[in-house]
Coordinates of C-alpha atoms in Angstrom, one line a residue:
M38 CA -48.9 -29.1 -55.5
S39 CA -51.1 -27.4 -52.8
G40 CA -48.4 -25.3 -51.7
L41 CA -47.8 -24.2 -55.1
K42 CA -51.6 -23.4 -55.7
D43 CA -51.6 -21.6 -52.1
W44 CA -48.4 -19.4 -53.6
L45 CA -50.5 -18.8 -56.9
N46 CA -53.4 -17.5 -55.2
S47 CA -51.6 -15.4 -52.4
D48 CA -50.9 -11.5 -52.9
V49 CA -47.3 -12.4 -53.8
G50 CA -48.3 -14.7 -56.6
S51 CA -51.0 -13.1 -58.2
A52 CA -50.6 -10.4 -60.7
K53 CA -54.3 -9.5 -60.5
N54 CA -53.5 -8.4 -57.0
T55 CA -50.7 -6.4 -57.6
P56 CA -51.7 -2.8 -57.5
H57 CA -51.5 -0.5 -60.8
P58 CA -49.1 2.6 -60.4
T59 CA -51.2 5.6 -59.9
L60 CA -50.5 8.8 -62.2
E61 CA -49.1 10.5 -58.9
A62 CA -46.6 7.6 -58.4
I63 CA -45.4 8.0 -62.1
E64 CA -45.0 11.7 -61.9
Q65 CA -43.2 11.0 -58.6
N66 CA -40.7 8.5 -60.3
E67 CA -40.4 11.0 -63.2
E68 CA -39.1 13.8 -60.8
L69 CA -36.7 11.3 -58.9
Y70 CA -35.2 10.3 -62.4
A71 CA -34.9 14.1 -63.6
E72 CA -33.4 14.8 -60.2
W73 CA -30.7 12.0 -60.7
D74 CA -30.0 12.7 -64.3
D75 CA -29.4 16.2 -63.3
G76 CA -27.0 15.2 -60.6
E77 CA -25.0 13.0 -63.0
D78 CA -24.7 15.9 -65.4
E79 CA -23.6 18.0 -62.4
G80 CA -21.0 15.5 -61.7
A81 CA -19.9 15.2 -65.2
K82 CA -19.7 18.8 -65.3
S83 CA -17.7 19.2 -62.3
L84 CA -15.1 16.2 -63.3
D85 CA -14.7 18.5 -66.6
V86 CA -14.0 21.7 -64.7
Q87 CA -11.5 20.0 -62.5
Y88 CA -9.6 18.5 -65.7
R89 CA -9.7 22.0 -67.5
V90 CA -8.3 23.7 -64.2
G91 CA -5.7 20.9 -63.9
I92 CA -4.6 21.4 -67.4
L93 CA -4.7 25.3 -67.0
R94 CA -2.6 24.8 -63.9
K95 CA -0.2 22.9 -65.9
L96 CA 0.4 25.4 -68.6
M97 CA 0.6 28.2 -66.2
F98 CA 3.2 26.7 -64.4
I99 CA 5.2 26.0 -67.7
A100 CA 4.4 29.6 -69.0
V101 CA 6.0 31.0 -65.8
C102 CA 9.0 29.1 -66.0
I103 CA 9.6 30.2 -69.5
L104 CA 9.1 33.7 -68.5
I105 CA 11.6 33.3 -65.9
M106 CA 14.1 32.0 -68.2
F107 CA 13.4 34.8 -70.6
F108 CA 13.8 37.9 -68.4
S109 CA 16.7 36.3 -66.3
A110 CA 18.8 35.5 -69.4
G111 CA 18.6 39.3 -70.3
F112 CA 20.1 40.0 -66.8
I113 CA 22.6 37.6 -66.9
I114 CA 24.0 39.0 -70.0
T115 CA 23.9 42.4 -68.9
Q116 CA 25.6 41.7 -65.5
Q117 CA 28.9 40.4 -66.9
D118 CA 31.8 42.6 -66.5
G119 CA 34.1 44.1 -69.2
Y120 CA 31.4 45.7 -71.8
S121 CA 28.1 47.5 -70.9
I122 CA 24.9 47.0 -72.6
E123 CA 21.5 47.7 -71.8
Y124 CA 18.8 44.9 -70.7
W125 CA 16.5 45.6 -73.6
E126 CA 19.0 46.0 -76.3
V127 CA 20.2 42.5 -75.3
Y128 CA 17.0 41.0 -77.1
Q129 CA 17.1 43.4 -80.0
V130 CA 20.8 42.4 -80.6
I131 CA 19.6 38.6 -80.5
W132 CA 16.5 39.3 -82.7
N133 CA 18.6 41.4 -85.5
H134 CA 21.2 38.3 -85.3
L135 CA 18.5 35.6 -85.9
L136 CA 17.3 37.8 -89.0
H137 CA 20.1 39.4 -90.6
G138 CA 23.3 37.5 -89.0
S139 CA 26.3 39.4 -87.9
P140 CA 26.5 43.1 -88.5
D141 CA 29.2 44.6 -90.8
P142 CA 31.1 47.2 -89.1
Y143 CA 31.7 49.6 -92.0
V144 CA 28.0 49.4 -92.9
D145 CA 25.9 49.0 -89.5
G146 CA 28.7 50.6 -87.4
W147 CA 31.3 49.3 -84.8
K148 CA 28.9 49.3 -81.9
A149 CA 26.4 47.2 -83.4
Y150 CA 29.2 44.8 -84.5
F151 CA 30.5 44.6 -80.7
D152 CA 27.2 44.4 -79.4
D153 CA 26.6 41.4 -81.7
H154 CA 29.8 39.9 -81.0
V155 CA 29.8 40.2 -76.9
V156 CA 26.0 39.0 -76.8
C157 CA 25.8 36.3 -79.4
N158 CA 29.5 34.8 -79.4
L159 CA 30.6 35.4 -75.9
R160 CA 27.6 35.6 -73.4
L161 CA 24.7 33.6 -75.1
P162 CA 26.7 30.5 -75.0
R163 CA 26.7 30.3 -71.4
I164 CA 22.7 30.8 -71.5
A165 CA 22.3 28.0 -73.9
V166 CA 24.5 25.5 -72.3
G167 CA 22.9 26.6 -68.9
L168 CA 19.5 26.0 -70.1
V169 CA 20.2 22.5 -71.6
A170 CA 22.2 21.5 -68.5
G171 CA 19.3 22.4 -66.3
F172 CA 16.8 20.7 -68.6
G173 CA 18.6 17.5 -68.8
L174 CA 19.5 17.1 -65.0
A175 CA 16.0 17.8 -64.1
V176 CA 14.5 14.9 -66.8
A177 CA 17.3 12.7 -65.2
G178 CA 16.2 13.1 -61.6
A179 CA 12.5 13.0 -62.3
V180 CA 13.2 9.6 -64.2
M181 CA 15.2 8.2 -61.2
Q182 CA 12.9 8.9 -58.5
S183 CA 10.0 7.3 -60.5
T184 CA 12.0 4.2 -61.8
M185 CA 13.8 3.8 -58.3
K186 CA 10.7 4.6 -56.4
N187 CA 13.0 6.8 -54.4
P188 CA 12.4 10.7 -53.4
M189 CA 15.9 11.3 -52.8
A190 CA 17.3 9.9 -56.0
D191 CA 19.0 12.1 -58.6
S192 CA 22.1 12.0 -60.7
Y193 CA 24.1 13.5 -58.1
T194 CA 22.9 11.9 -54.9
T195 CA 23.2 8.4 -56.6
G196 CA 27.0 9.2 -57.7
V197 CA 26.2 9.3 -61.5
S198 CA 27.5 12.9 -61.9
S199 CA 30.4 11.9 -59.9
G200 CA 31.4 8.9 -61.8
A201 CA 31.0 10.9 -65.1
A202 CA 33.1 13.8 -64.0
F203 CA 35.8 11.2 -63.0
G204 CA 35.6 9.5 -66.7
A205 CA 36.0 13.2 -68.3
A206 CA 38.8 14.0 -66.1
L207 CA 40.8 10.9 -66.9
A208 CA 40.4 11.6 -70.6
I209 CA 41.6 15.1 -70.2
V210 CA 44.6 14.1 -68.0
L211 CA 45.5 10.9 -69.8
N212 CA 44.8 12.7 -73.3
V213 CA 42.8 9.7 -74.5
T214 CA 42.0 9.8 -78.3
I215 CA 39.8 7.2 -79.6
I216 CA 37.2 8.9 -81.2
G217 CA 37.8 12.7 -81.0
H218 CA 38.3 15.2 -78.1
D219 CA 34.5 15.6 -77.2
G220 CA 33.7 12.3 -78.2
D221 CA 36.4 10.8 -75.8
L222 CA 35.1 12.9 -73.2
L223 CA 31.6 11.6 -73.5
L224 CA 32.4 8.2 -74.0
L225 CA 34.4 7.8 -71.0
A226 CA 31.9 9.9 -68.8
F227 CA 29.1 7.7 -69.8
V228 CA 31.1 4.5 -68.9
F229 CA 32.2 5.6 -65.5
S230 CA 28.6 6.9 -64.8
L231 CA 27.2 3.6 -65.5
V232 CA 29.4 2.3 -62.4
P233 CA 27.3 3.7 -59.4
T234 CA 23.9 2.9 -61.4
A235 CA 25.2 -0.7 -62.0
L236 CA 26.2 -1.0 -58.2
M237 CA 22.9 0.0 -57.0
M238 CA 20.9 -2.3 -59.3
I239 CA 22.9 -5.4 -58.5
L240 CA 22.6 -4.4 -54.5
S241 CA 18.9 -3.9 -54.8
R242 CA 18.6 -7.1 -56.7
Y243 CA 20.3 -9.6 -54.4
R244 CA 19.6 -7.7 -51.0
K245 CA 16.6 -5.7 -50.1
M246 CA 17.6 -1.9 -49.5
S247 CA 15.5 1.0 -48.3
A248 CA 15.7 4.6 -50.0
T249 CA 18.0 5.8 -47.6
T250 CA 20.4 3.0 -48.0
M251 CA 20.4 3.2 -51.6
I252 CA 21.3 6.9 -51.6
L253 CA 24.0 6.4 -48.8
T254 CA 25.4 3.8 -51.3
G255 CA 25.4 6.2 -54.1
M256 CA 26.9 8.9 -52.0
A257 CA 29.8 6.5 -50.8
V258 CA 30.4 6.2 -54.6
M259 CA 30.3 9.7 -55.2
Y260 CA 32.9 10.3 -52.5
I261 CA 35.4 7.5 -54.1
F262 CA 35.0 9.1 -57.5
S263 CA 35.7 12.7 -56.1
A264 CA 38.8 11.3 -54.3
C265 CA 39.9 9.8 -57.5
T266 CA 39.3 13.0 -59.5
T267 CA 41.2 14.8 -56.7
A268 CA 44.2 12.2 -57.1
L269 CA 44.5 12.8 -60.7
K270 CA 45.5 16.6 -59.9
L271 CA 49.0 14.9 -59.2
W272 CA 49.5 14.0 -62.7
A273 CA 47.7 16.6 -64.5
E274 CA 49.3 19.3 -66.2
P275 CA 48.9 23.2 -65.0
D276 CA 46.9 24.0 -67.9
A277 CA 44.2 20.8 -66.9
L278 CA 44.1 22.0 -63.2
S279 CA 41.4 24.7 -63.8
S280 CA 39.5 22.1 -66.0
L281 CA 39.6 19.6 -63.2
Y282 CA 38.5 22.5 -60.8
R283 CA 35.5 23.2 -62.8
W284 CA 34.6 19.5 -63.3
Q285 CA 34.5 19.3 -59.5
V286 CA 32.8 22.3 -58.8
G287 CA 30.3 22.7 -61.6
S288 CA 30.8 26.0 -63.7
L289 CA 29.1 27.7 -66.8
N290 CA 32.4 29.8 -67.2
N291 CA 34.2 29.7 -70.5
V292 CA 31.8 27.6 -72.2
L293 CA 31.6 27.9 -76.0
W294 CA 29.0 27.2 -79.0
S295 CA 31.4 24.3 -79.6
D296 CA 30.1 22.8 -76.3
F297 CA 26.5 23.2 -77.3
P298 CA 25.4 20.8 -80.1
M299 CA 26.7 17.5 -78.3
M300 CA 25.1 18.2 -75.3
F301 CA 22.0 19.5 -76.9
V302 CA 21.5 16.5 -79.3
V303 CA 22.0 13.6 -76.6
T304 CA 19.7 15.4 -73.9
L305 CA 16.9 16.1 -76.6
A306 CA 17.3 12.4 -77.8
G307 CA 17.3 10.8 -74.3
T308 CA 14.3 13.0 -73.3
I309 CA 12.3 11.8 -76.5
V310 CA 13.0 8.3 -75.3
I311 CA 12.0 9.0 -71.8
M312 CA 8.9 10.5 -73.1
L313 CA 8.1 7.6 -75.1
L314 CA 8.3 5.3 -71.9
S315 CA 6.6 7.9 -69.8
N316 CA 3.1 5.7 -69.6
R317 CA 5.4 2.7 -68.9
I318 CA 7.0 4.6 -66.0
N319 CA 3.9 5.7 -64.4
I320 CA 3.0 1.9 -64.1
L321 CA 6.5 1.1 -62.9
S322 CA 6.2 3.7 -60.4
S323 CA 3.3 2.1 -58.7
G324 CA 5.4 -1.3 -58.3
D325 CA 7.0 -4.1 -60.1
E326 CA 4.0 -6.3 -59.4
S327 CA 1.9 -3.9 -61.2
A328 CA 3.9 -3.4 -64.1
K329 CA 4.6 -7.5 -64.5
A330 CA 0.6 -8.0 -64.2
L331 CA 0.3 -5.6 -67.3
G332 CA 2.9 -7.5 -69.3
I333 CA 6.0 -4.9 -68.7
D334 CA 9.3 -6.3 -67.8
A335 CA 10.1 -4.1 -64.9
N336 CA 13.9 -4.7 -64.8
R337 CA 14.3 -4.3 -68.5
L338 CA 12.4 -1.2 -68.5
R339 CA 14.3 0.3 -65.5
I340 CA 17.2 -0.7 -67.3
I341 CA 16.6 1.3 -70.3
C342 CA 15.5 4.3 -68.5
L343 CA 18.7 4.4 -66.1
L344 CA 21.1 4.1 -69.1
T345 CA 19.2 6.9 -71.1
V346 CA 19.7 9.2 -68.0
S347 CA 23.3 8.1 -67.6
L348 CA 23.7 9.1 -71.1
V349 CA 22.3 12.4 -70.7
T350 CA 24.2 13.0 -67.5
A351 CA 27.6 12.3 -69.0
S352 CA 26.7 14.4 -72.0
I353 CA 26.0 17.4 -69.4
V354 CA 28.9 16.7 -66.9
S355 CA 31.4 16.4 -69.9
Y356 CA 31.1 20.3 -70.4
V357 CA 30.0 21.9 -67.0
G358 CA 30.9 19.5 -64.3
T359 CA 29.2 18.0 -61.3
I360 CA 26.3 20.4 -60.8
G361 CA 24.1 19.1 -57.8
F362 CA 20.8 19.0 -56.6
V363 CA 19.0 20.2 -59.8
G364 CA 17.5 16.8 -60.4
L365 CA 16.4 16.6 -56.7
V366 CA 14.6 20.1 -56.5
A367 CA 12.9 20.4 -59.9
P368 CA 10.8 17.2 -59.6
H369 CA 9.6 18.0 -56.1
I370 CA 8.8 21.4 -57.0
A371 CA 7.1 20.6 -60.2
R372 CA 5.1 17.8 -58.5
I373 CA 3.5 19.7 -56.5
F374 CA 1.7 21.9 -59.5
I375 CA 1.5 19.0 -62.0
G376 CA 1.1 15.9 -60.2
S377 CA 3.1 12.7 -60.6
N378 CA 1.7 11.7 -64.1
N379 CA 5.4 11.4 -65.9
R380 CA 3.4 12.4 -69.0
Y381 CA 3.0 15.8 -67.9
L382 CA 5.8 15.8 -65.1
I383 CA 8.8 15.1 -67.1
P384 CA 8.3 18.4 -69.5
A385 CA 7.3 20.4 -66.6
C386 CA 10.4 19.2 -64.6
A387 CA 12.7 20.0 -67.8
V388 CA 11.2 23.5 -68.0
F389 CA 11.5 24.2 -64.3
G390 CA 14.9 22.7 -64.3
A391 CA 16.1 25.1 -66.8
A392 CA 14.8 28.1 -65.4
L393 CA 16.4 27.1 -61.8
M394 CA 19.9 26.9 -63.5
I395 CA 19.2 30.3 -65.1
I396 CA 18.2 31.7 -61.6
S397 CA 21.2 30.0 -59.9
D398 CA 23.6 31.3 -62.4
F399 CA 22.1 34.8 -62.1
L400 CA 22.3 34.7 -58.1
G401 CA 25.7 33.5 -58.5
R402 CA 26.9 36.4 -60.4
T403 CA 24.9 39.2 -58.4
I404 CA 24.8 38.3 -54.8
L405 CA 28.6 38.9 -53.9
S406 CA 29.5 40.8 -57.0
P407 CA 32.1 41.7 -58.1
A408 CA 32.9 38.0 -56.9
V409 CA 31.2 35.2 -58.7
L410 CA 29.9 32.0 -57.3
E411 CA 30.0 29.2 -59.3
V412 CA 26.5 27.7 -60.4
G413 CA 27.4 24.4 -58.5
V414 CA 27.6 26.0 -55.2
V415 CA 24.3 28.0 -55.7
T416 CA 22.5 24.9 -56.3
A417 CA 24.0 23.2 -53.5
F418 CA 23.0 25.9 -51.2
I419 CA 19.4 25.6 -52.7
G420 CA 19.4 21.9 -52.7
G421 CA 21.0 20.9 -49.4
P422 CA 18.4 22.1 -47.3
M423 CA 15.6 20.2 -49.5
F424 CA 17.7 17.3 -49.5
L425 CA 17.9 17.3 -45.5
W426 CA 14.2 17.9 -45.3
L427 CA 13.6 14.9 -47.5
I428 CA 15.5 12.7 -45.2
F429 CA 13.7 14.0 -41.9
R430 CA 10.6 13.3 -43.3
Q431 CA 11.2 10.0 -45.2
R432 CA 8.6 7.4 -44.8
K433 CA 8.1 3.8 -45.9
E434 CA 6.5 4.9 -49.2
A435 CA 8.5 7.0 -51.8
W436 CA 5.7 10.0 -51.7
S437 CA 2.0 10.3 -50.9

């Protein structure tokens, strides 16, 4: 008890010995609090500015890609041989067609009629199909890279495109008729596009595979399917040989408006599904353990995503063939400006992929004019060096 009394009587335990704060100390504390409060406001303003700058950068990137598509499309239409039309007349013809439909040659004149027919019926389908193809392949590449945690993954390097091309070629050579011509192409292309995907998922499940090993497995499957497609030429009719060549190289030649609806609907539906899952894909890209901790079935989500992108890839390959490296290049370029958040990355990849396809088609028609390089050749020239660069810089993690 004596110890307790001593403590109560001491300067520490006695409240009466505690000095009262002076007016000067109170003013000093108020100044410190004001400085802290101002610093907190400045920090919040700084974060708000950074957020607004980030949003502006994303919007500018998408706007630039749209402008590139807009102006490149006009050049592609004017560069085609056989019928001359001025650059700005292209947009005027399209605008008049949207407002008034096809012109009457006896009322509007034969020039207006031929301009409308050449632009809207012969040349514009090439642009529309190219935009959808680049859009879908870029989305497929971004999703594969995120779900497989592999920066070198896309529908071409994993063999998905080659499998789909073999399925489409099989439908042509064997003249398969199950649900209709376009439906048969899409059905067999989708079925065979699942083979490389299933093989990689099975091997990665039962045997640990590095990112490079996974891509090498996909490329091995790609060569097998390419060899099978080449072998089909032995049984193909002469009329089918040109189609098989187009499927192997990747081409926008001879596409029609009838090729557009199926590709557009499947690509749009697949993109909507992916966007609805984008937040979960963000979690999955950080690791299966993180996904499991947040109640997400990683394997199930990965299967849904890969099935979706396989269907999108099959719908594109069924009409334009194997166009490589769009899904490899677009996500890496977009990620520089957009970041790794799939909510923003996937739409940006889609727009950039469409612009890349249009630019590649434009370059293919102008570099060696009057000769024409197929769009698949041009994208290979662009994507090949980037693929080598990714291999040489490959590290343990997918990307920094």
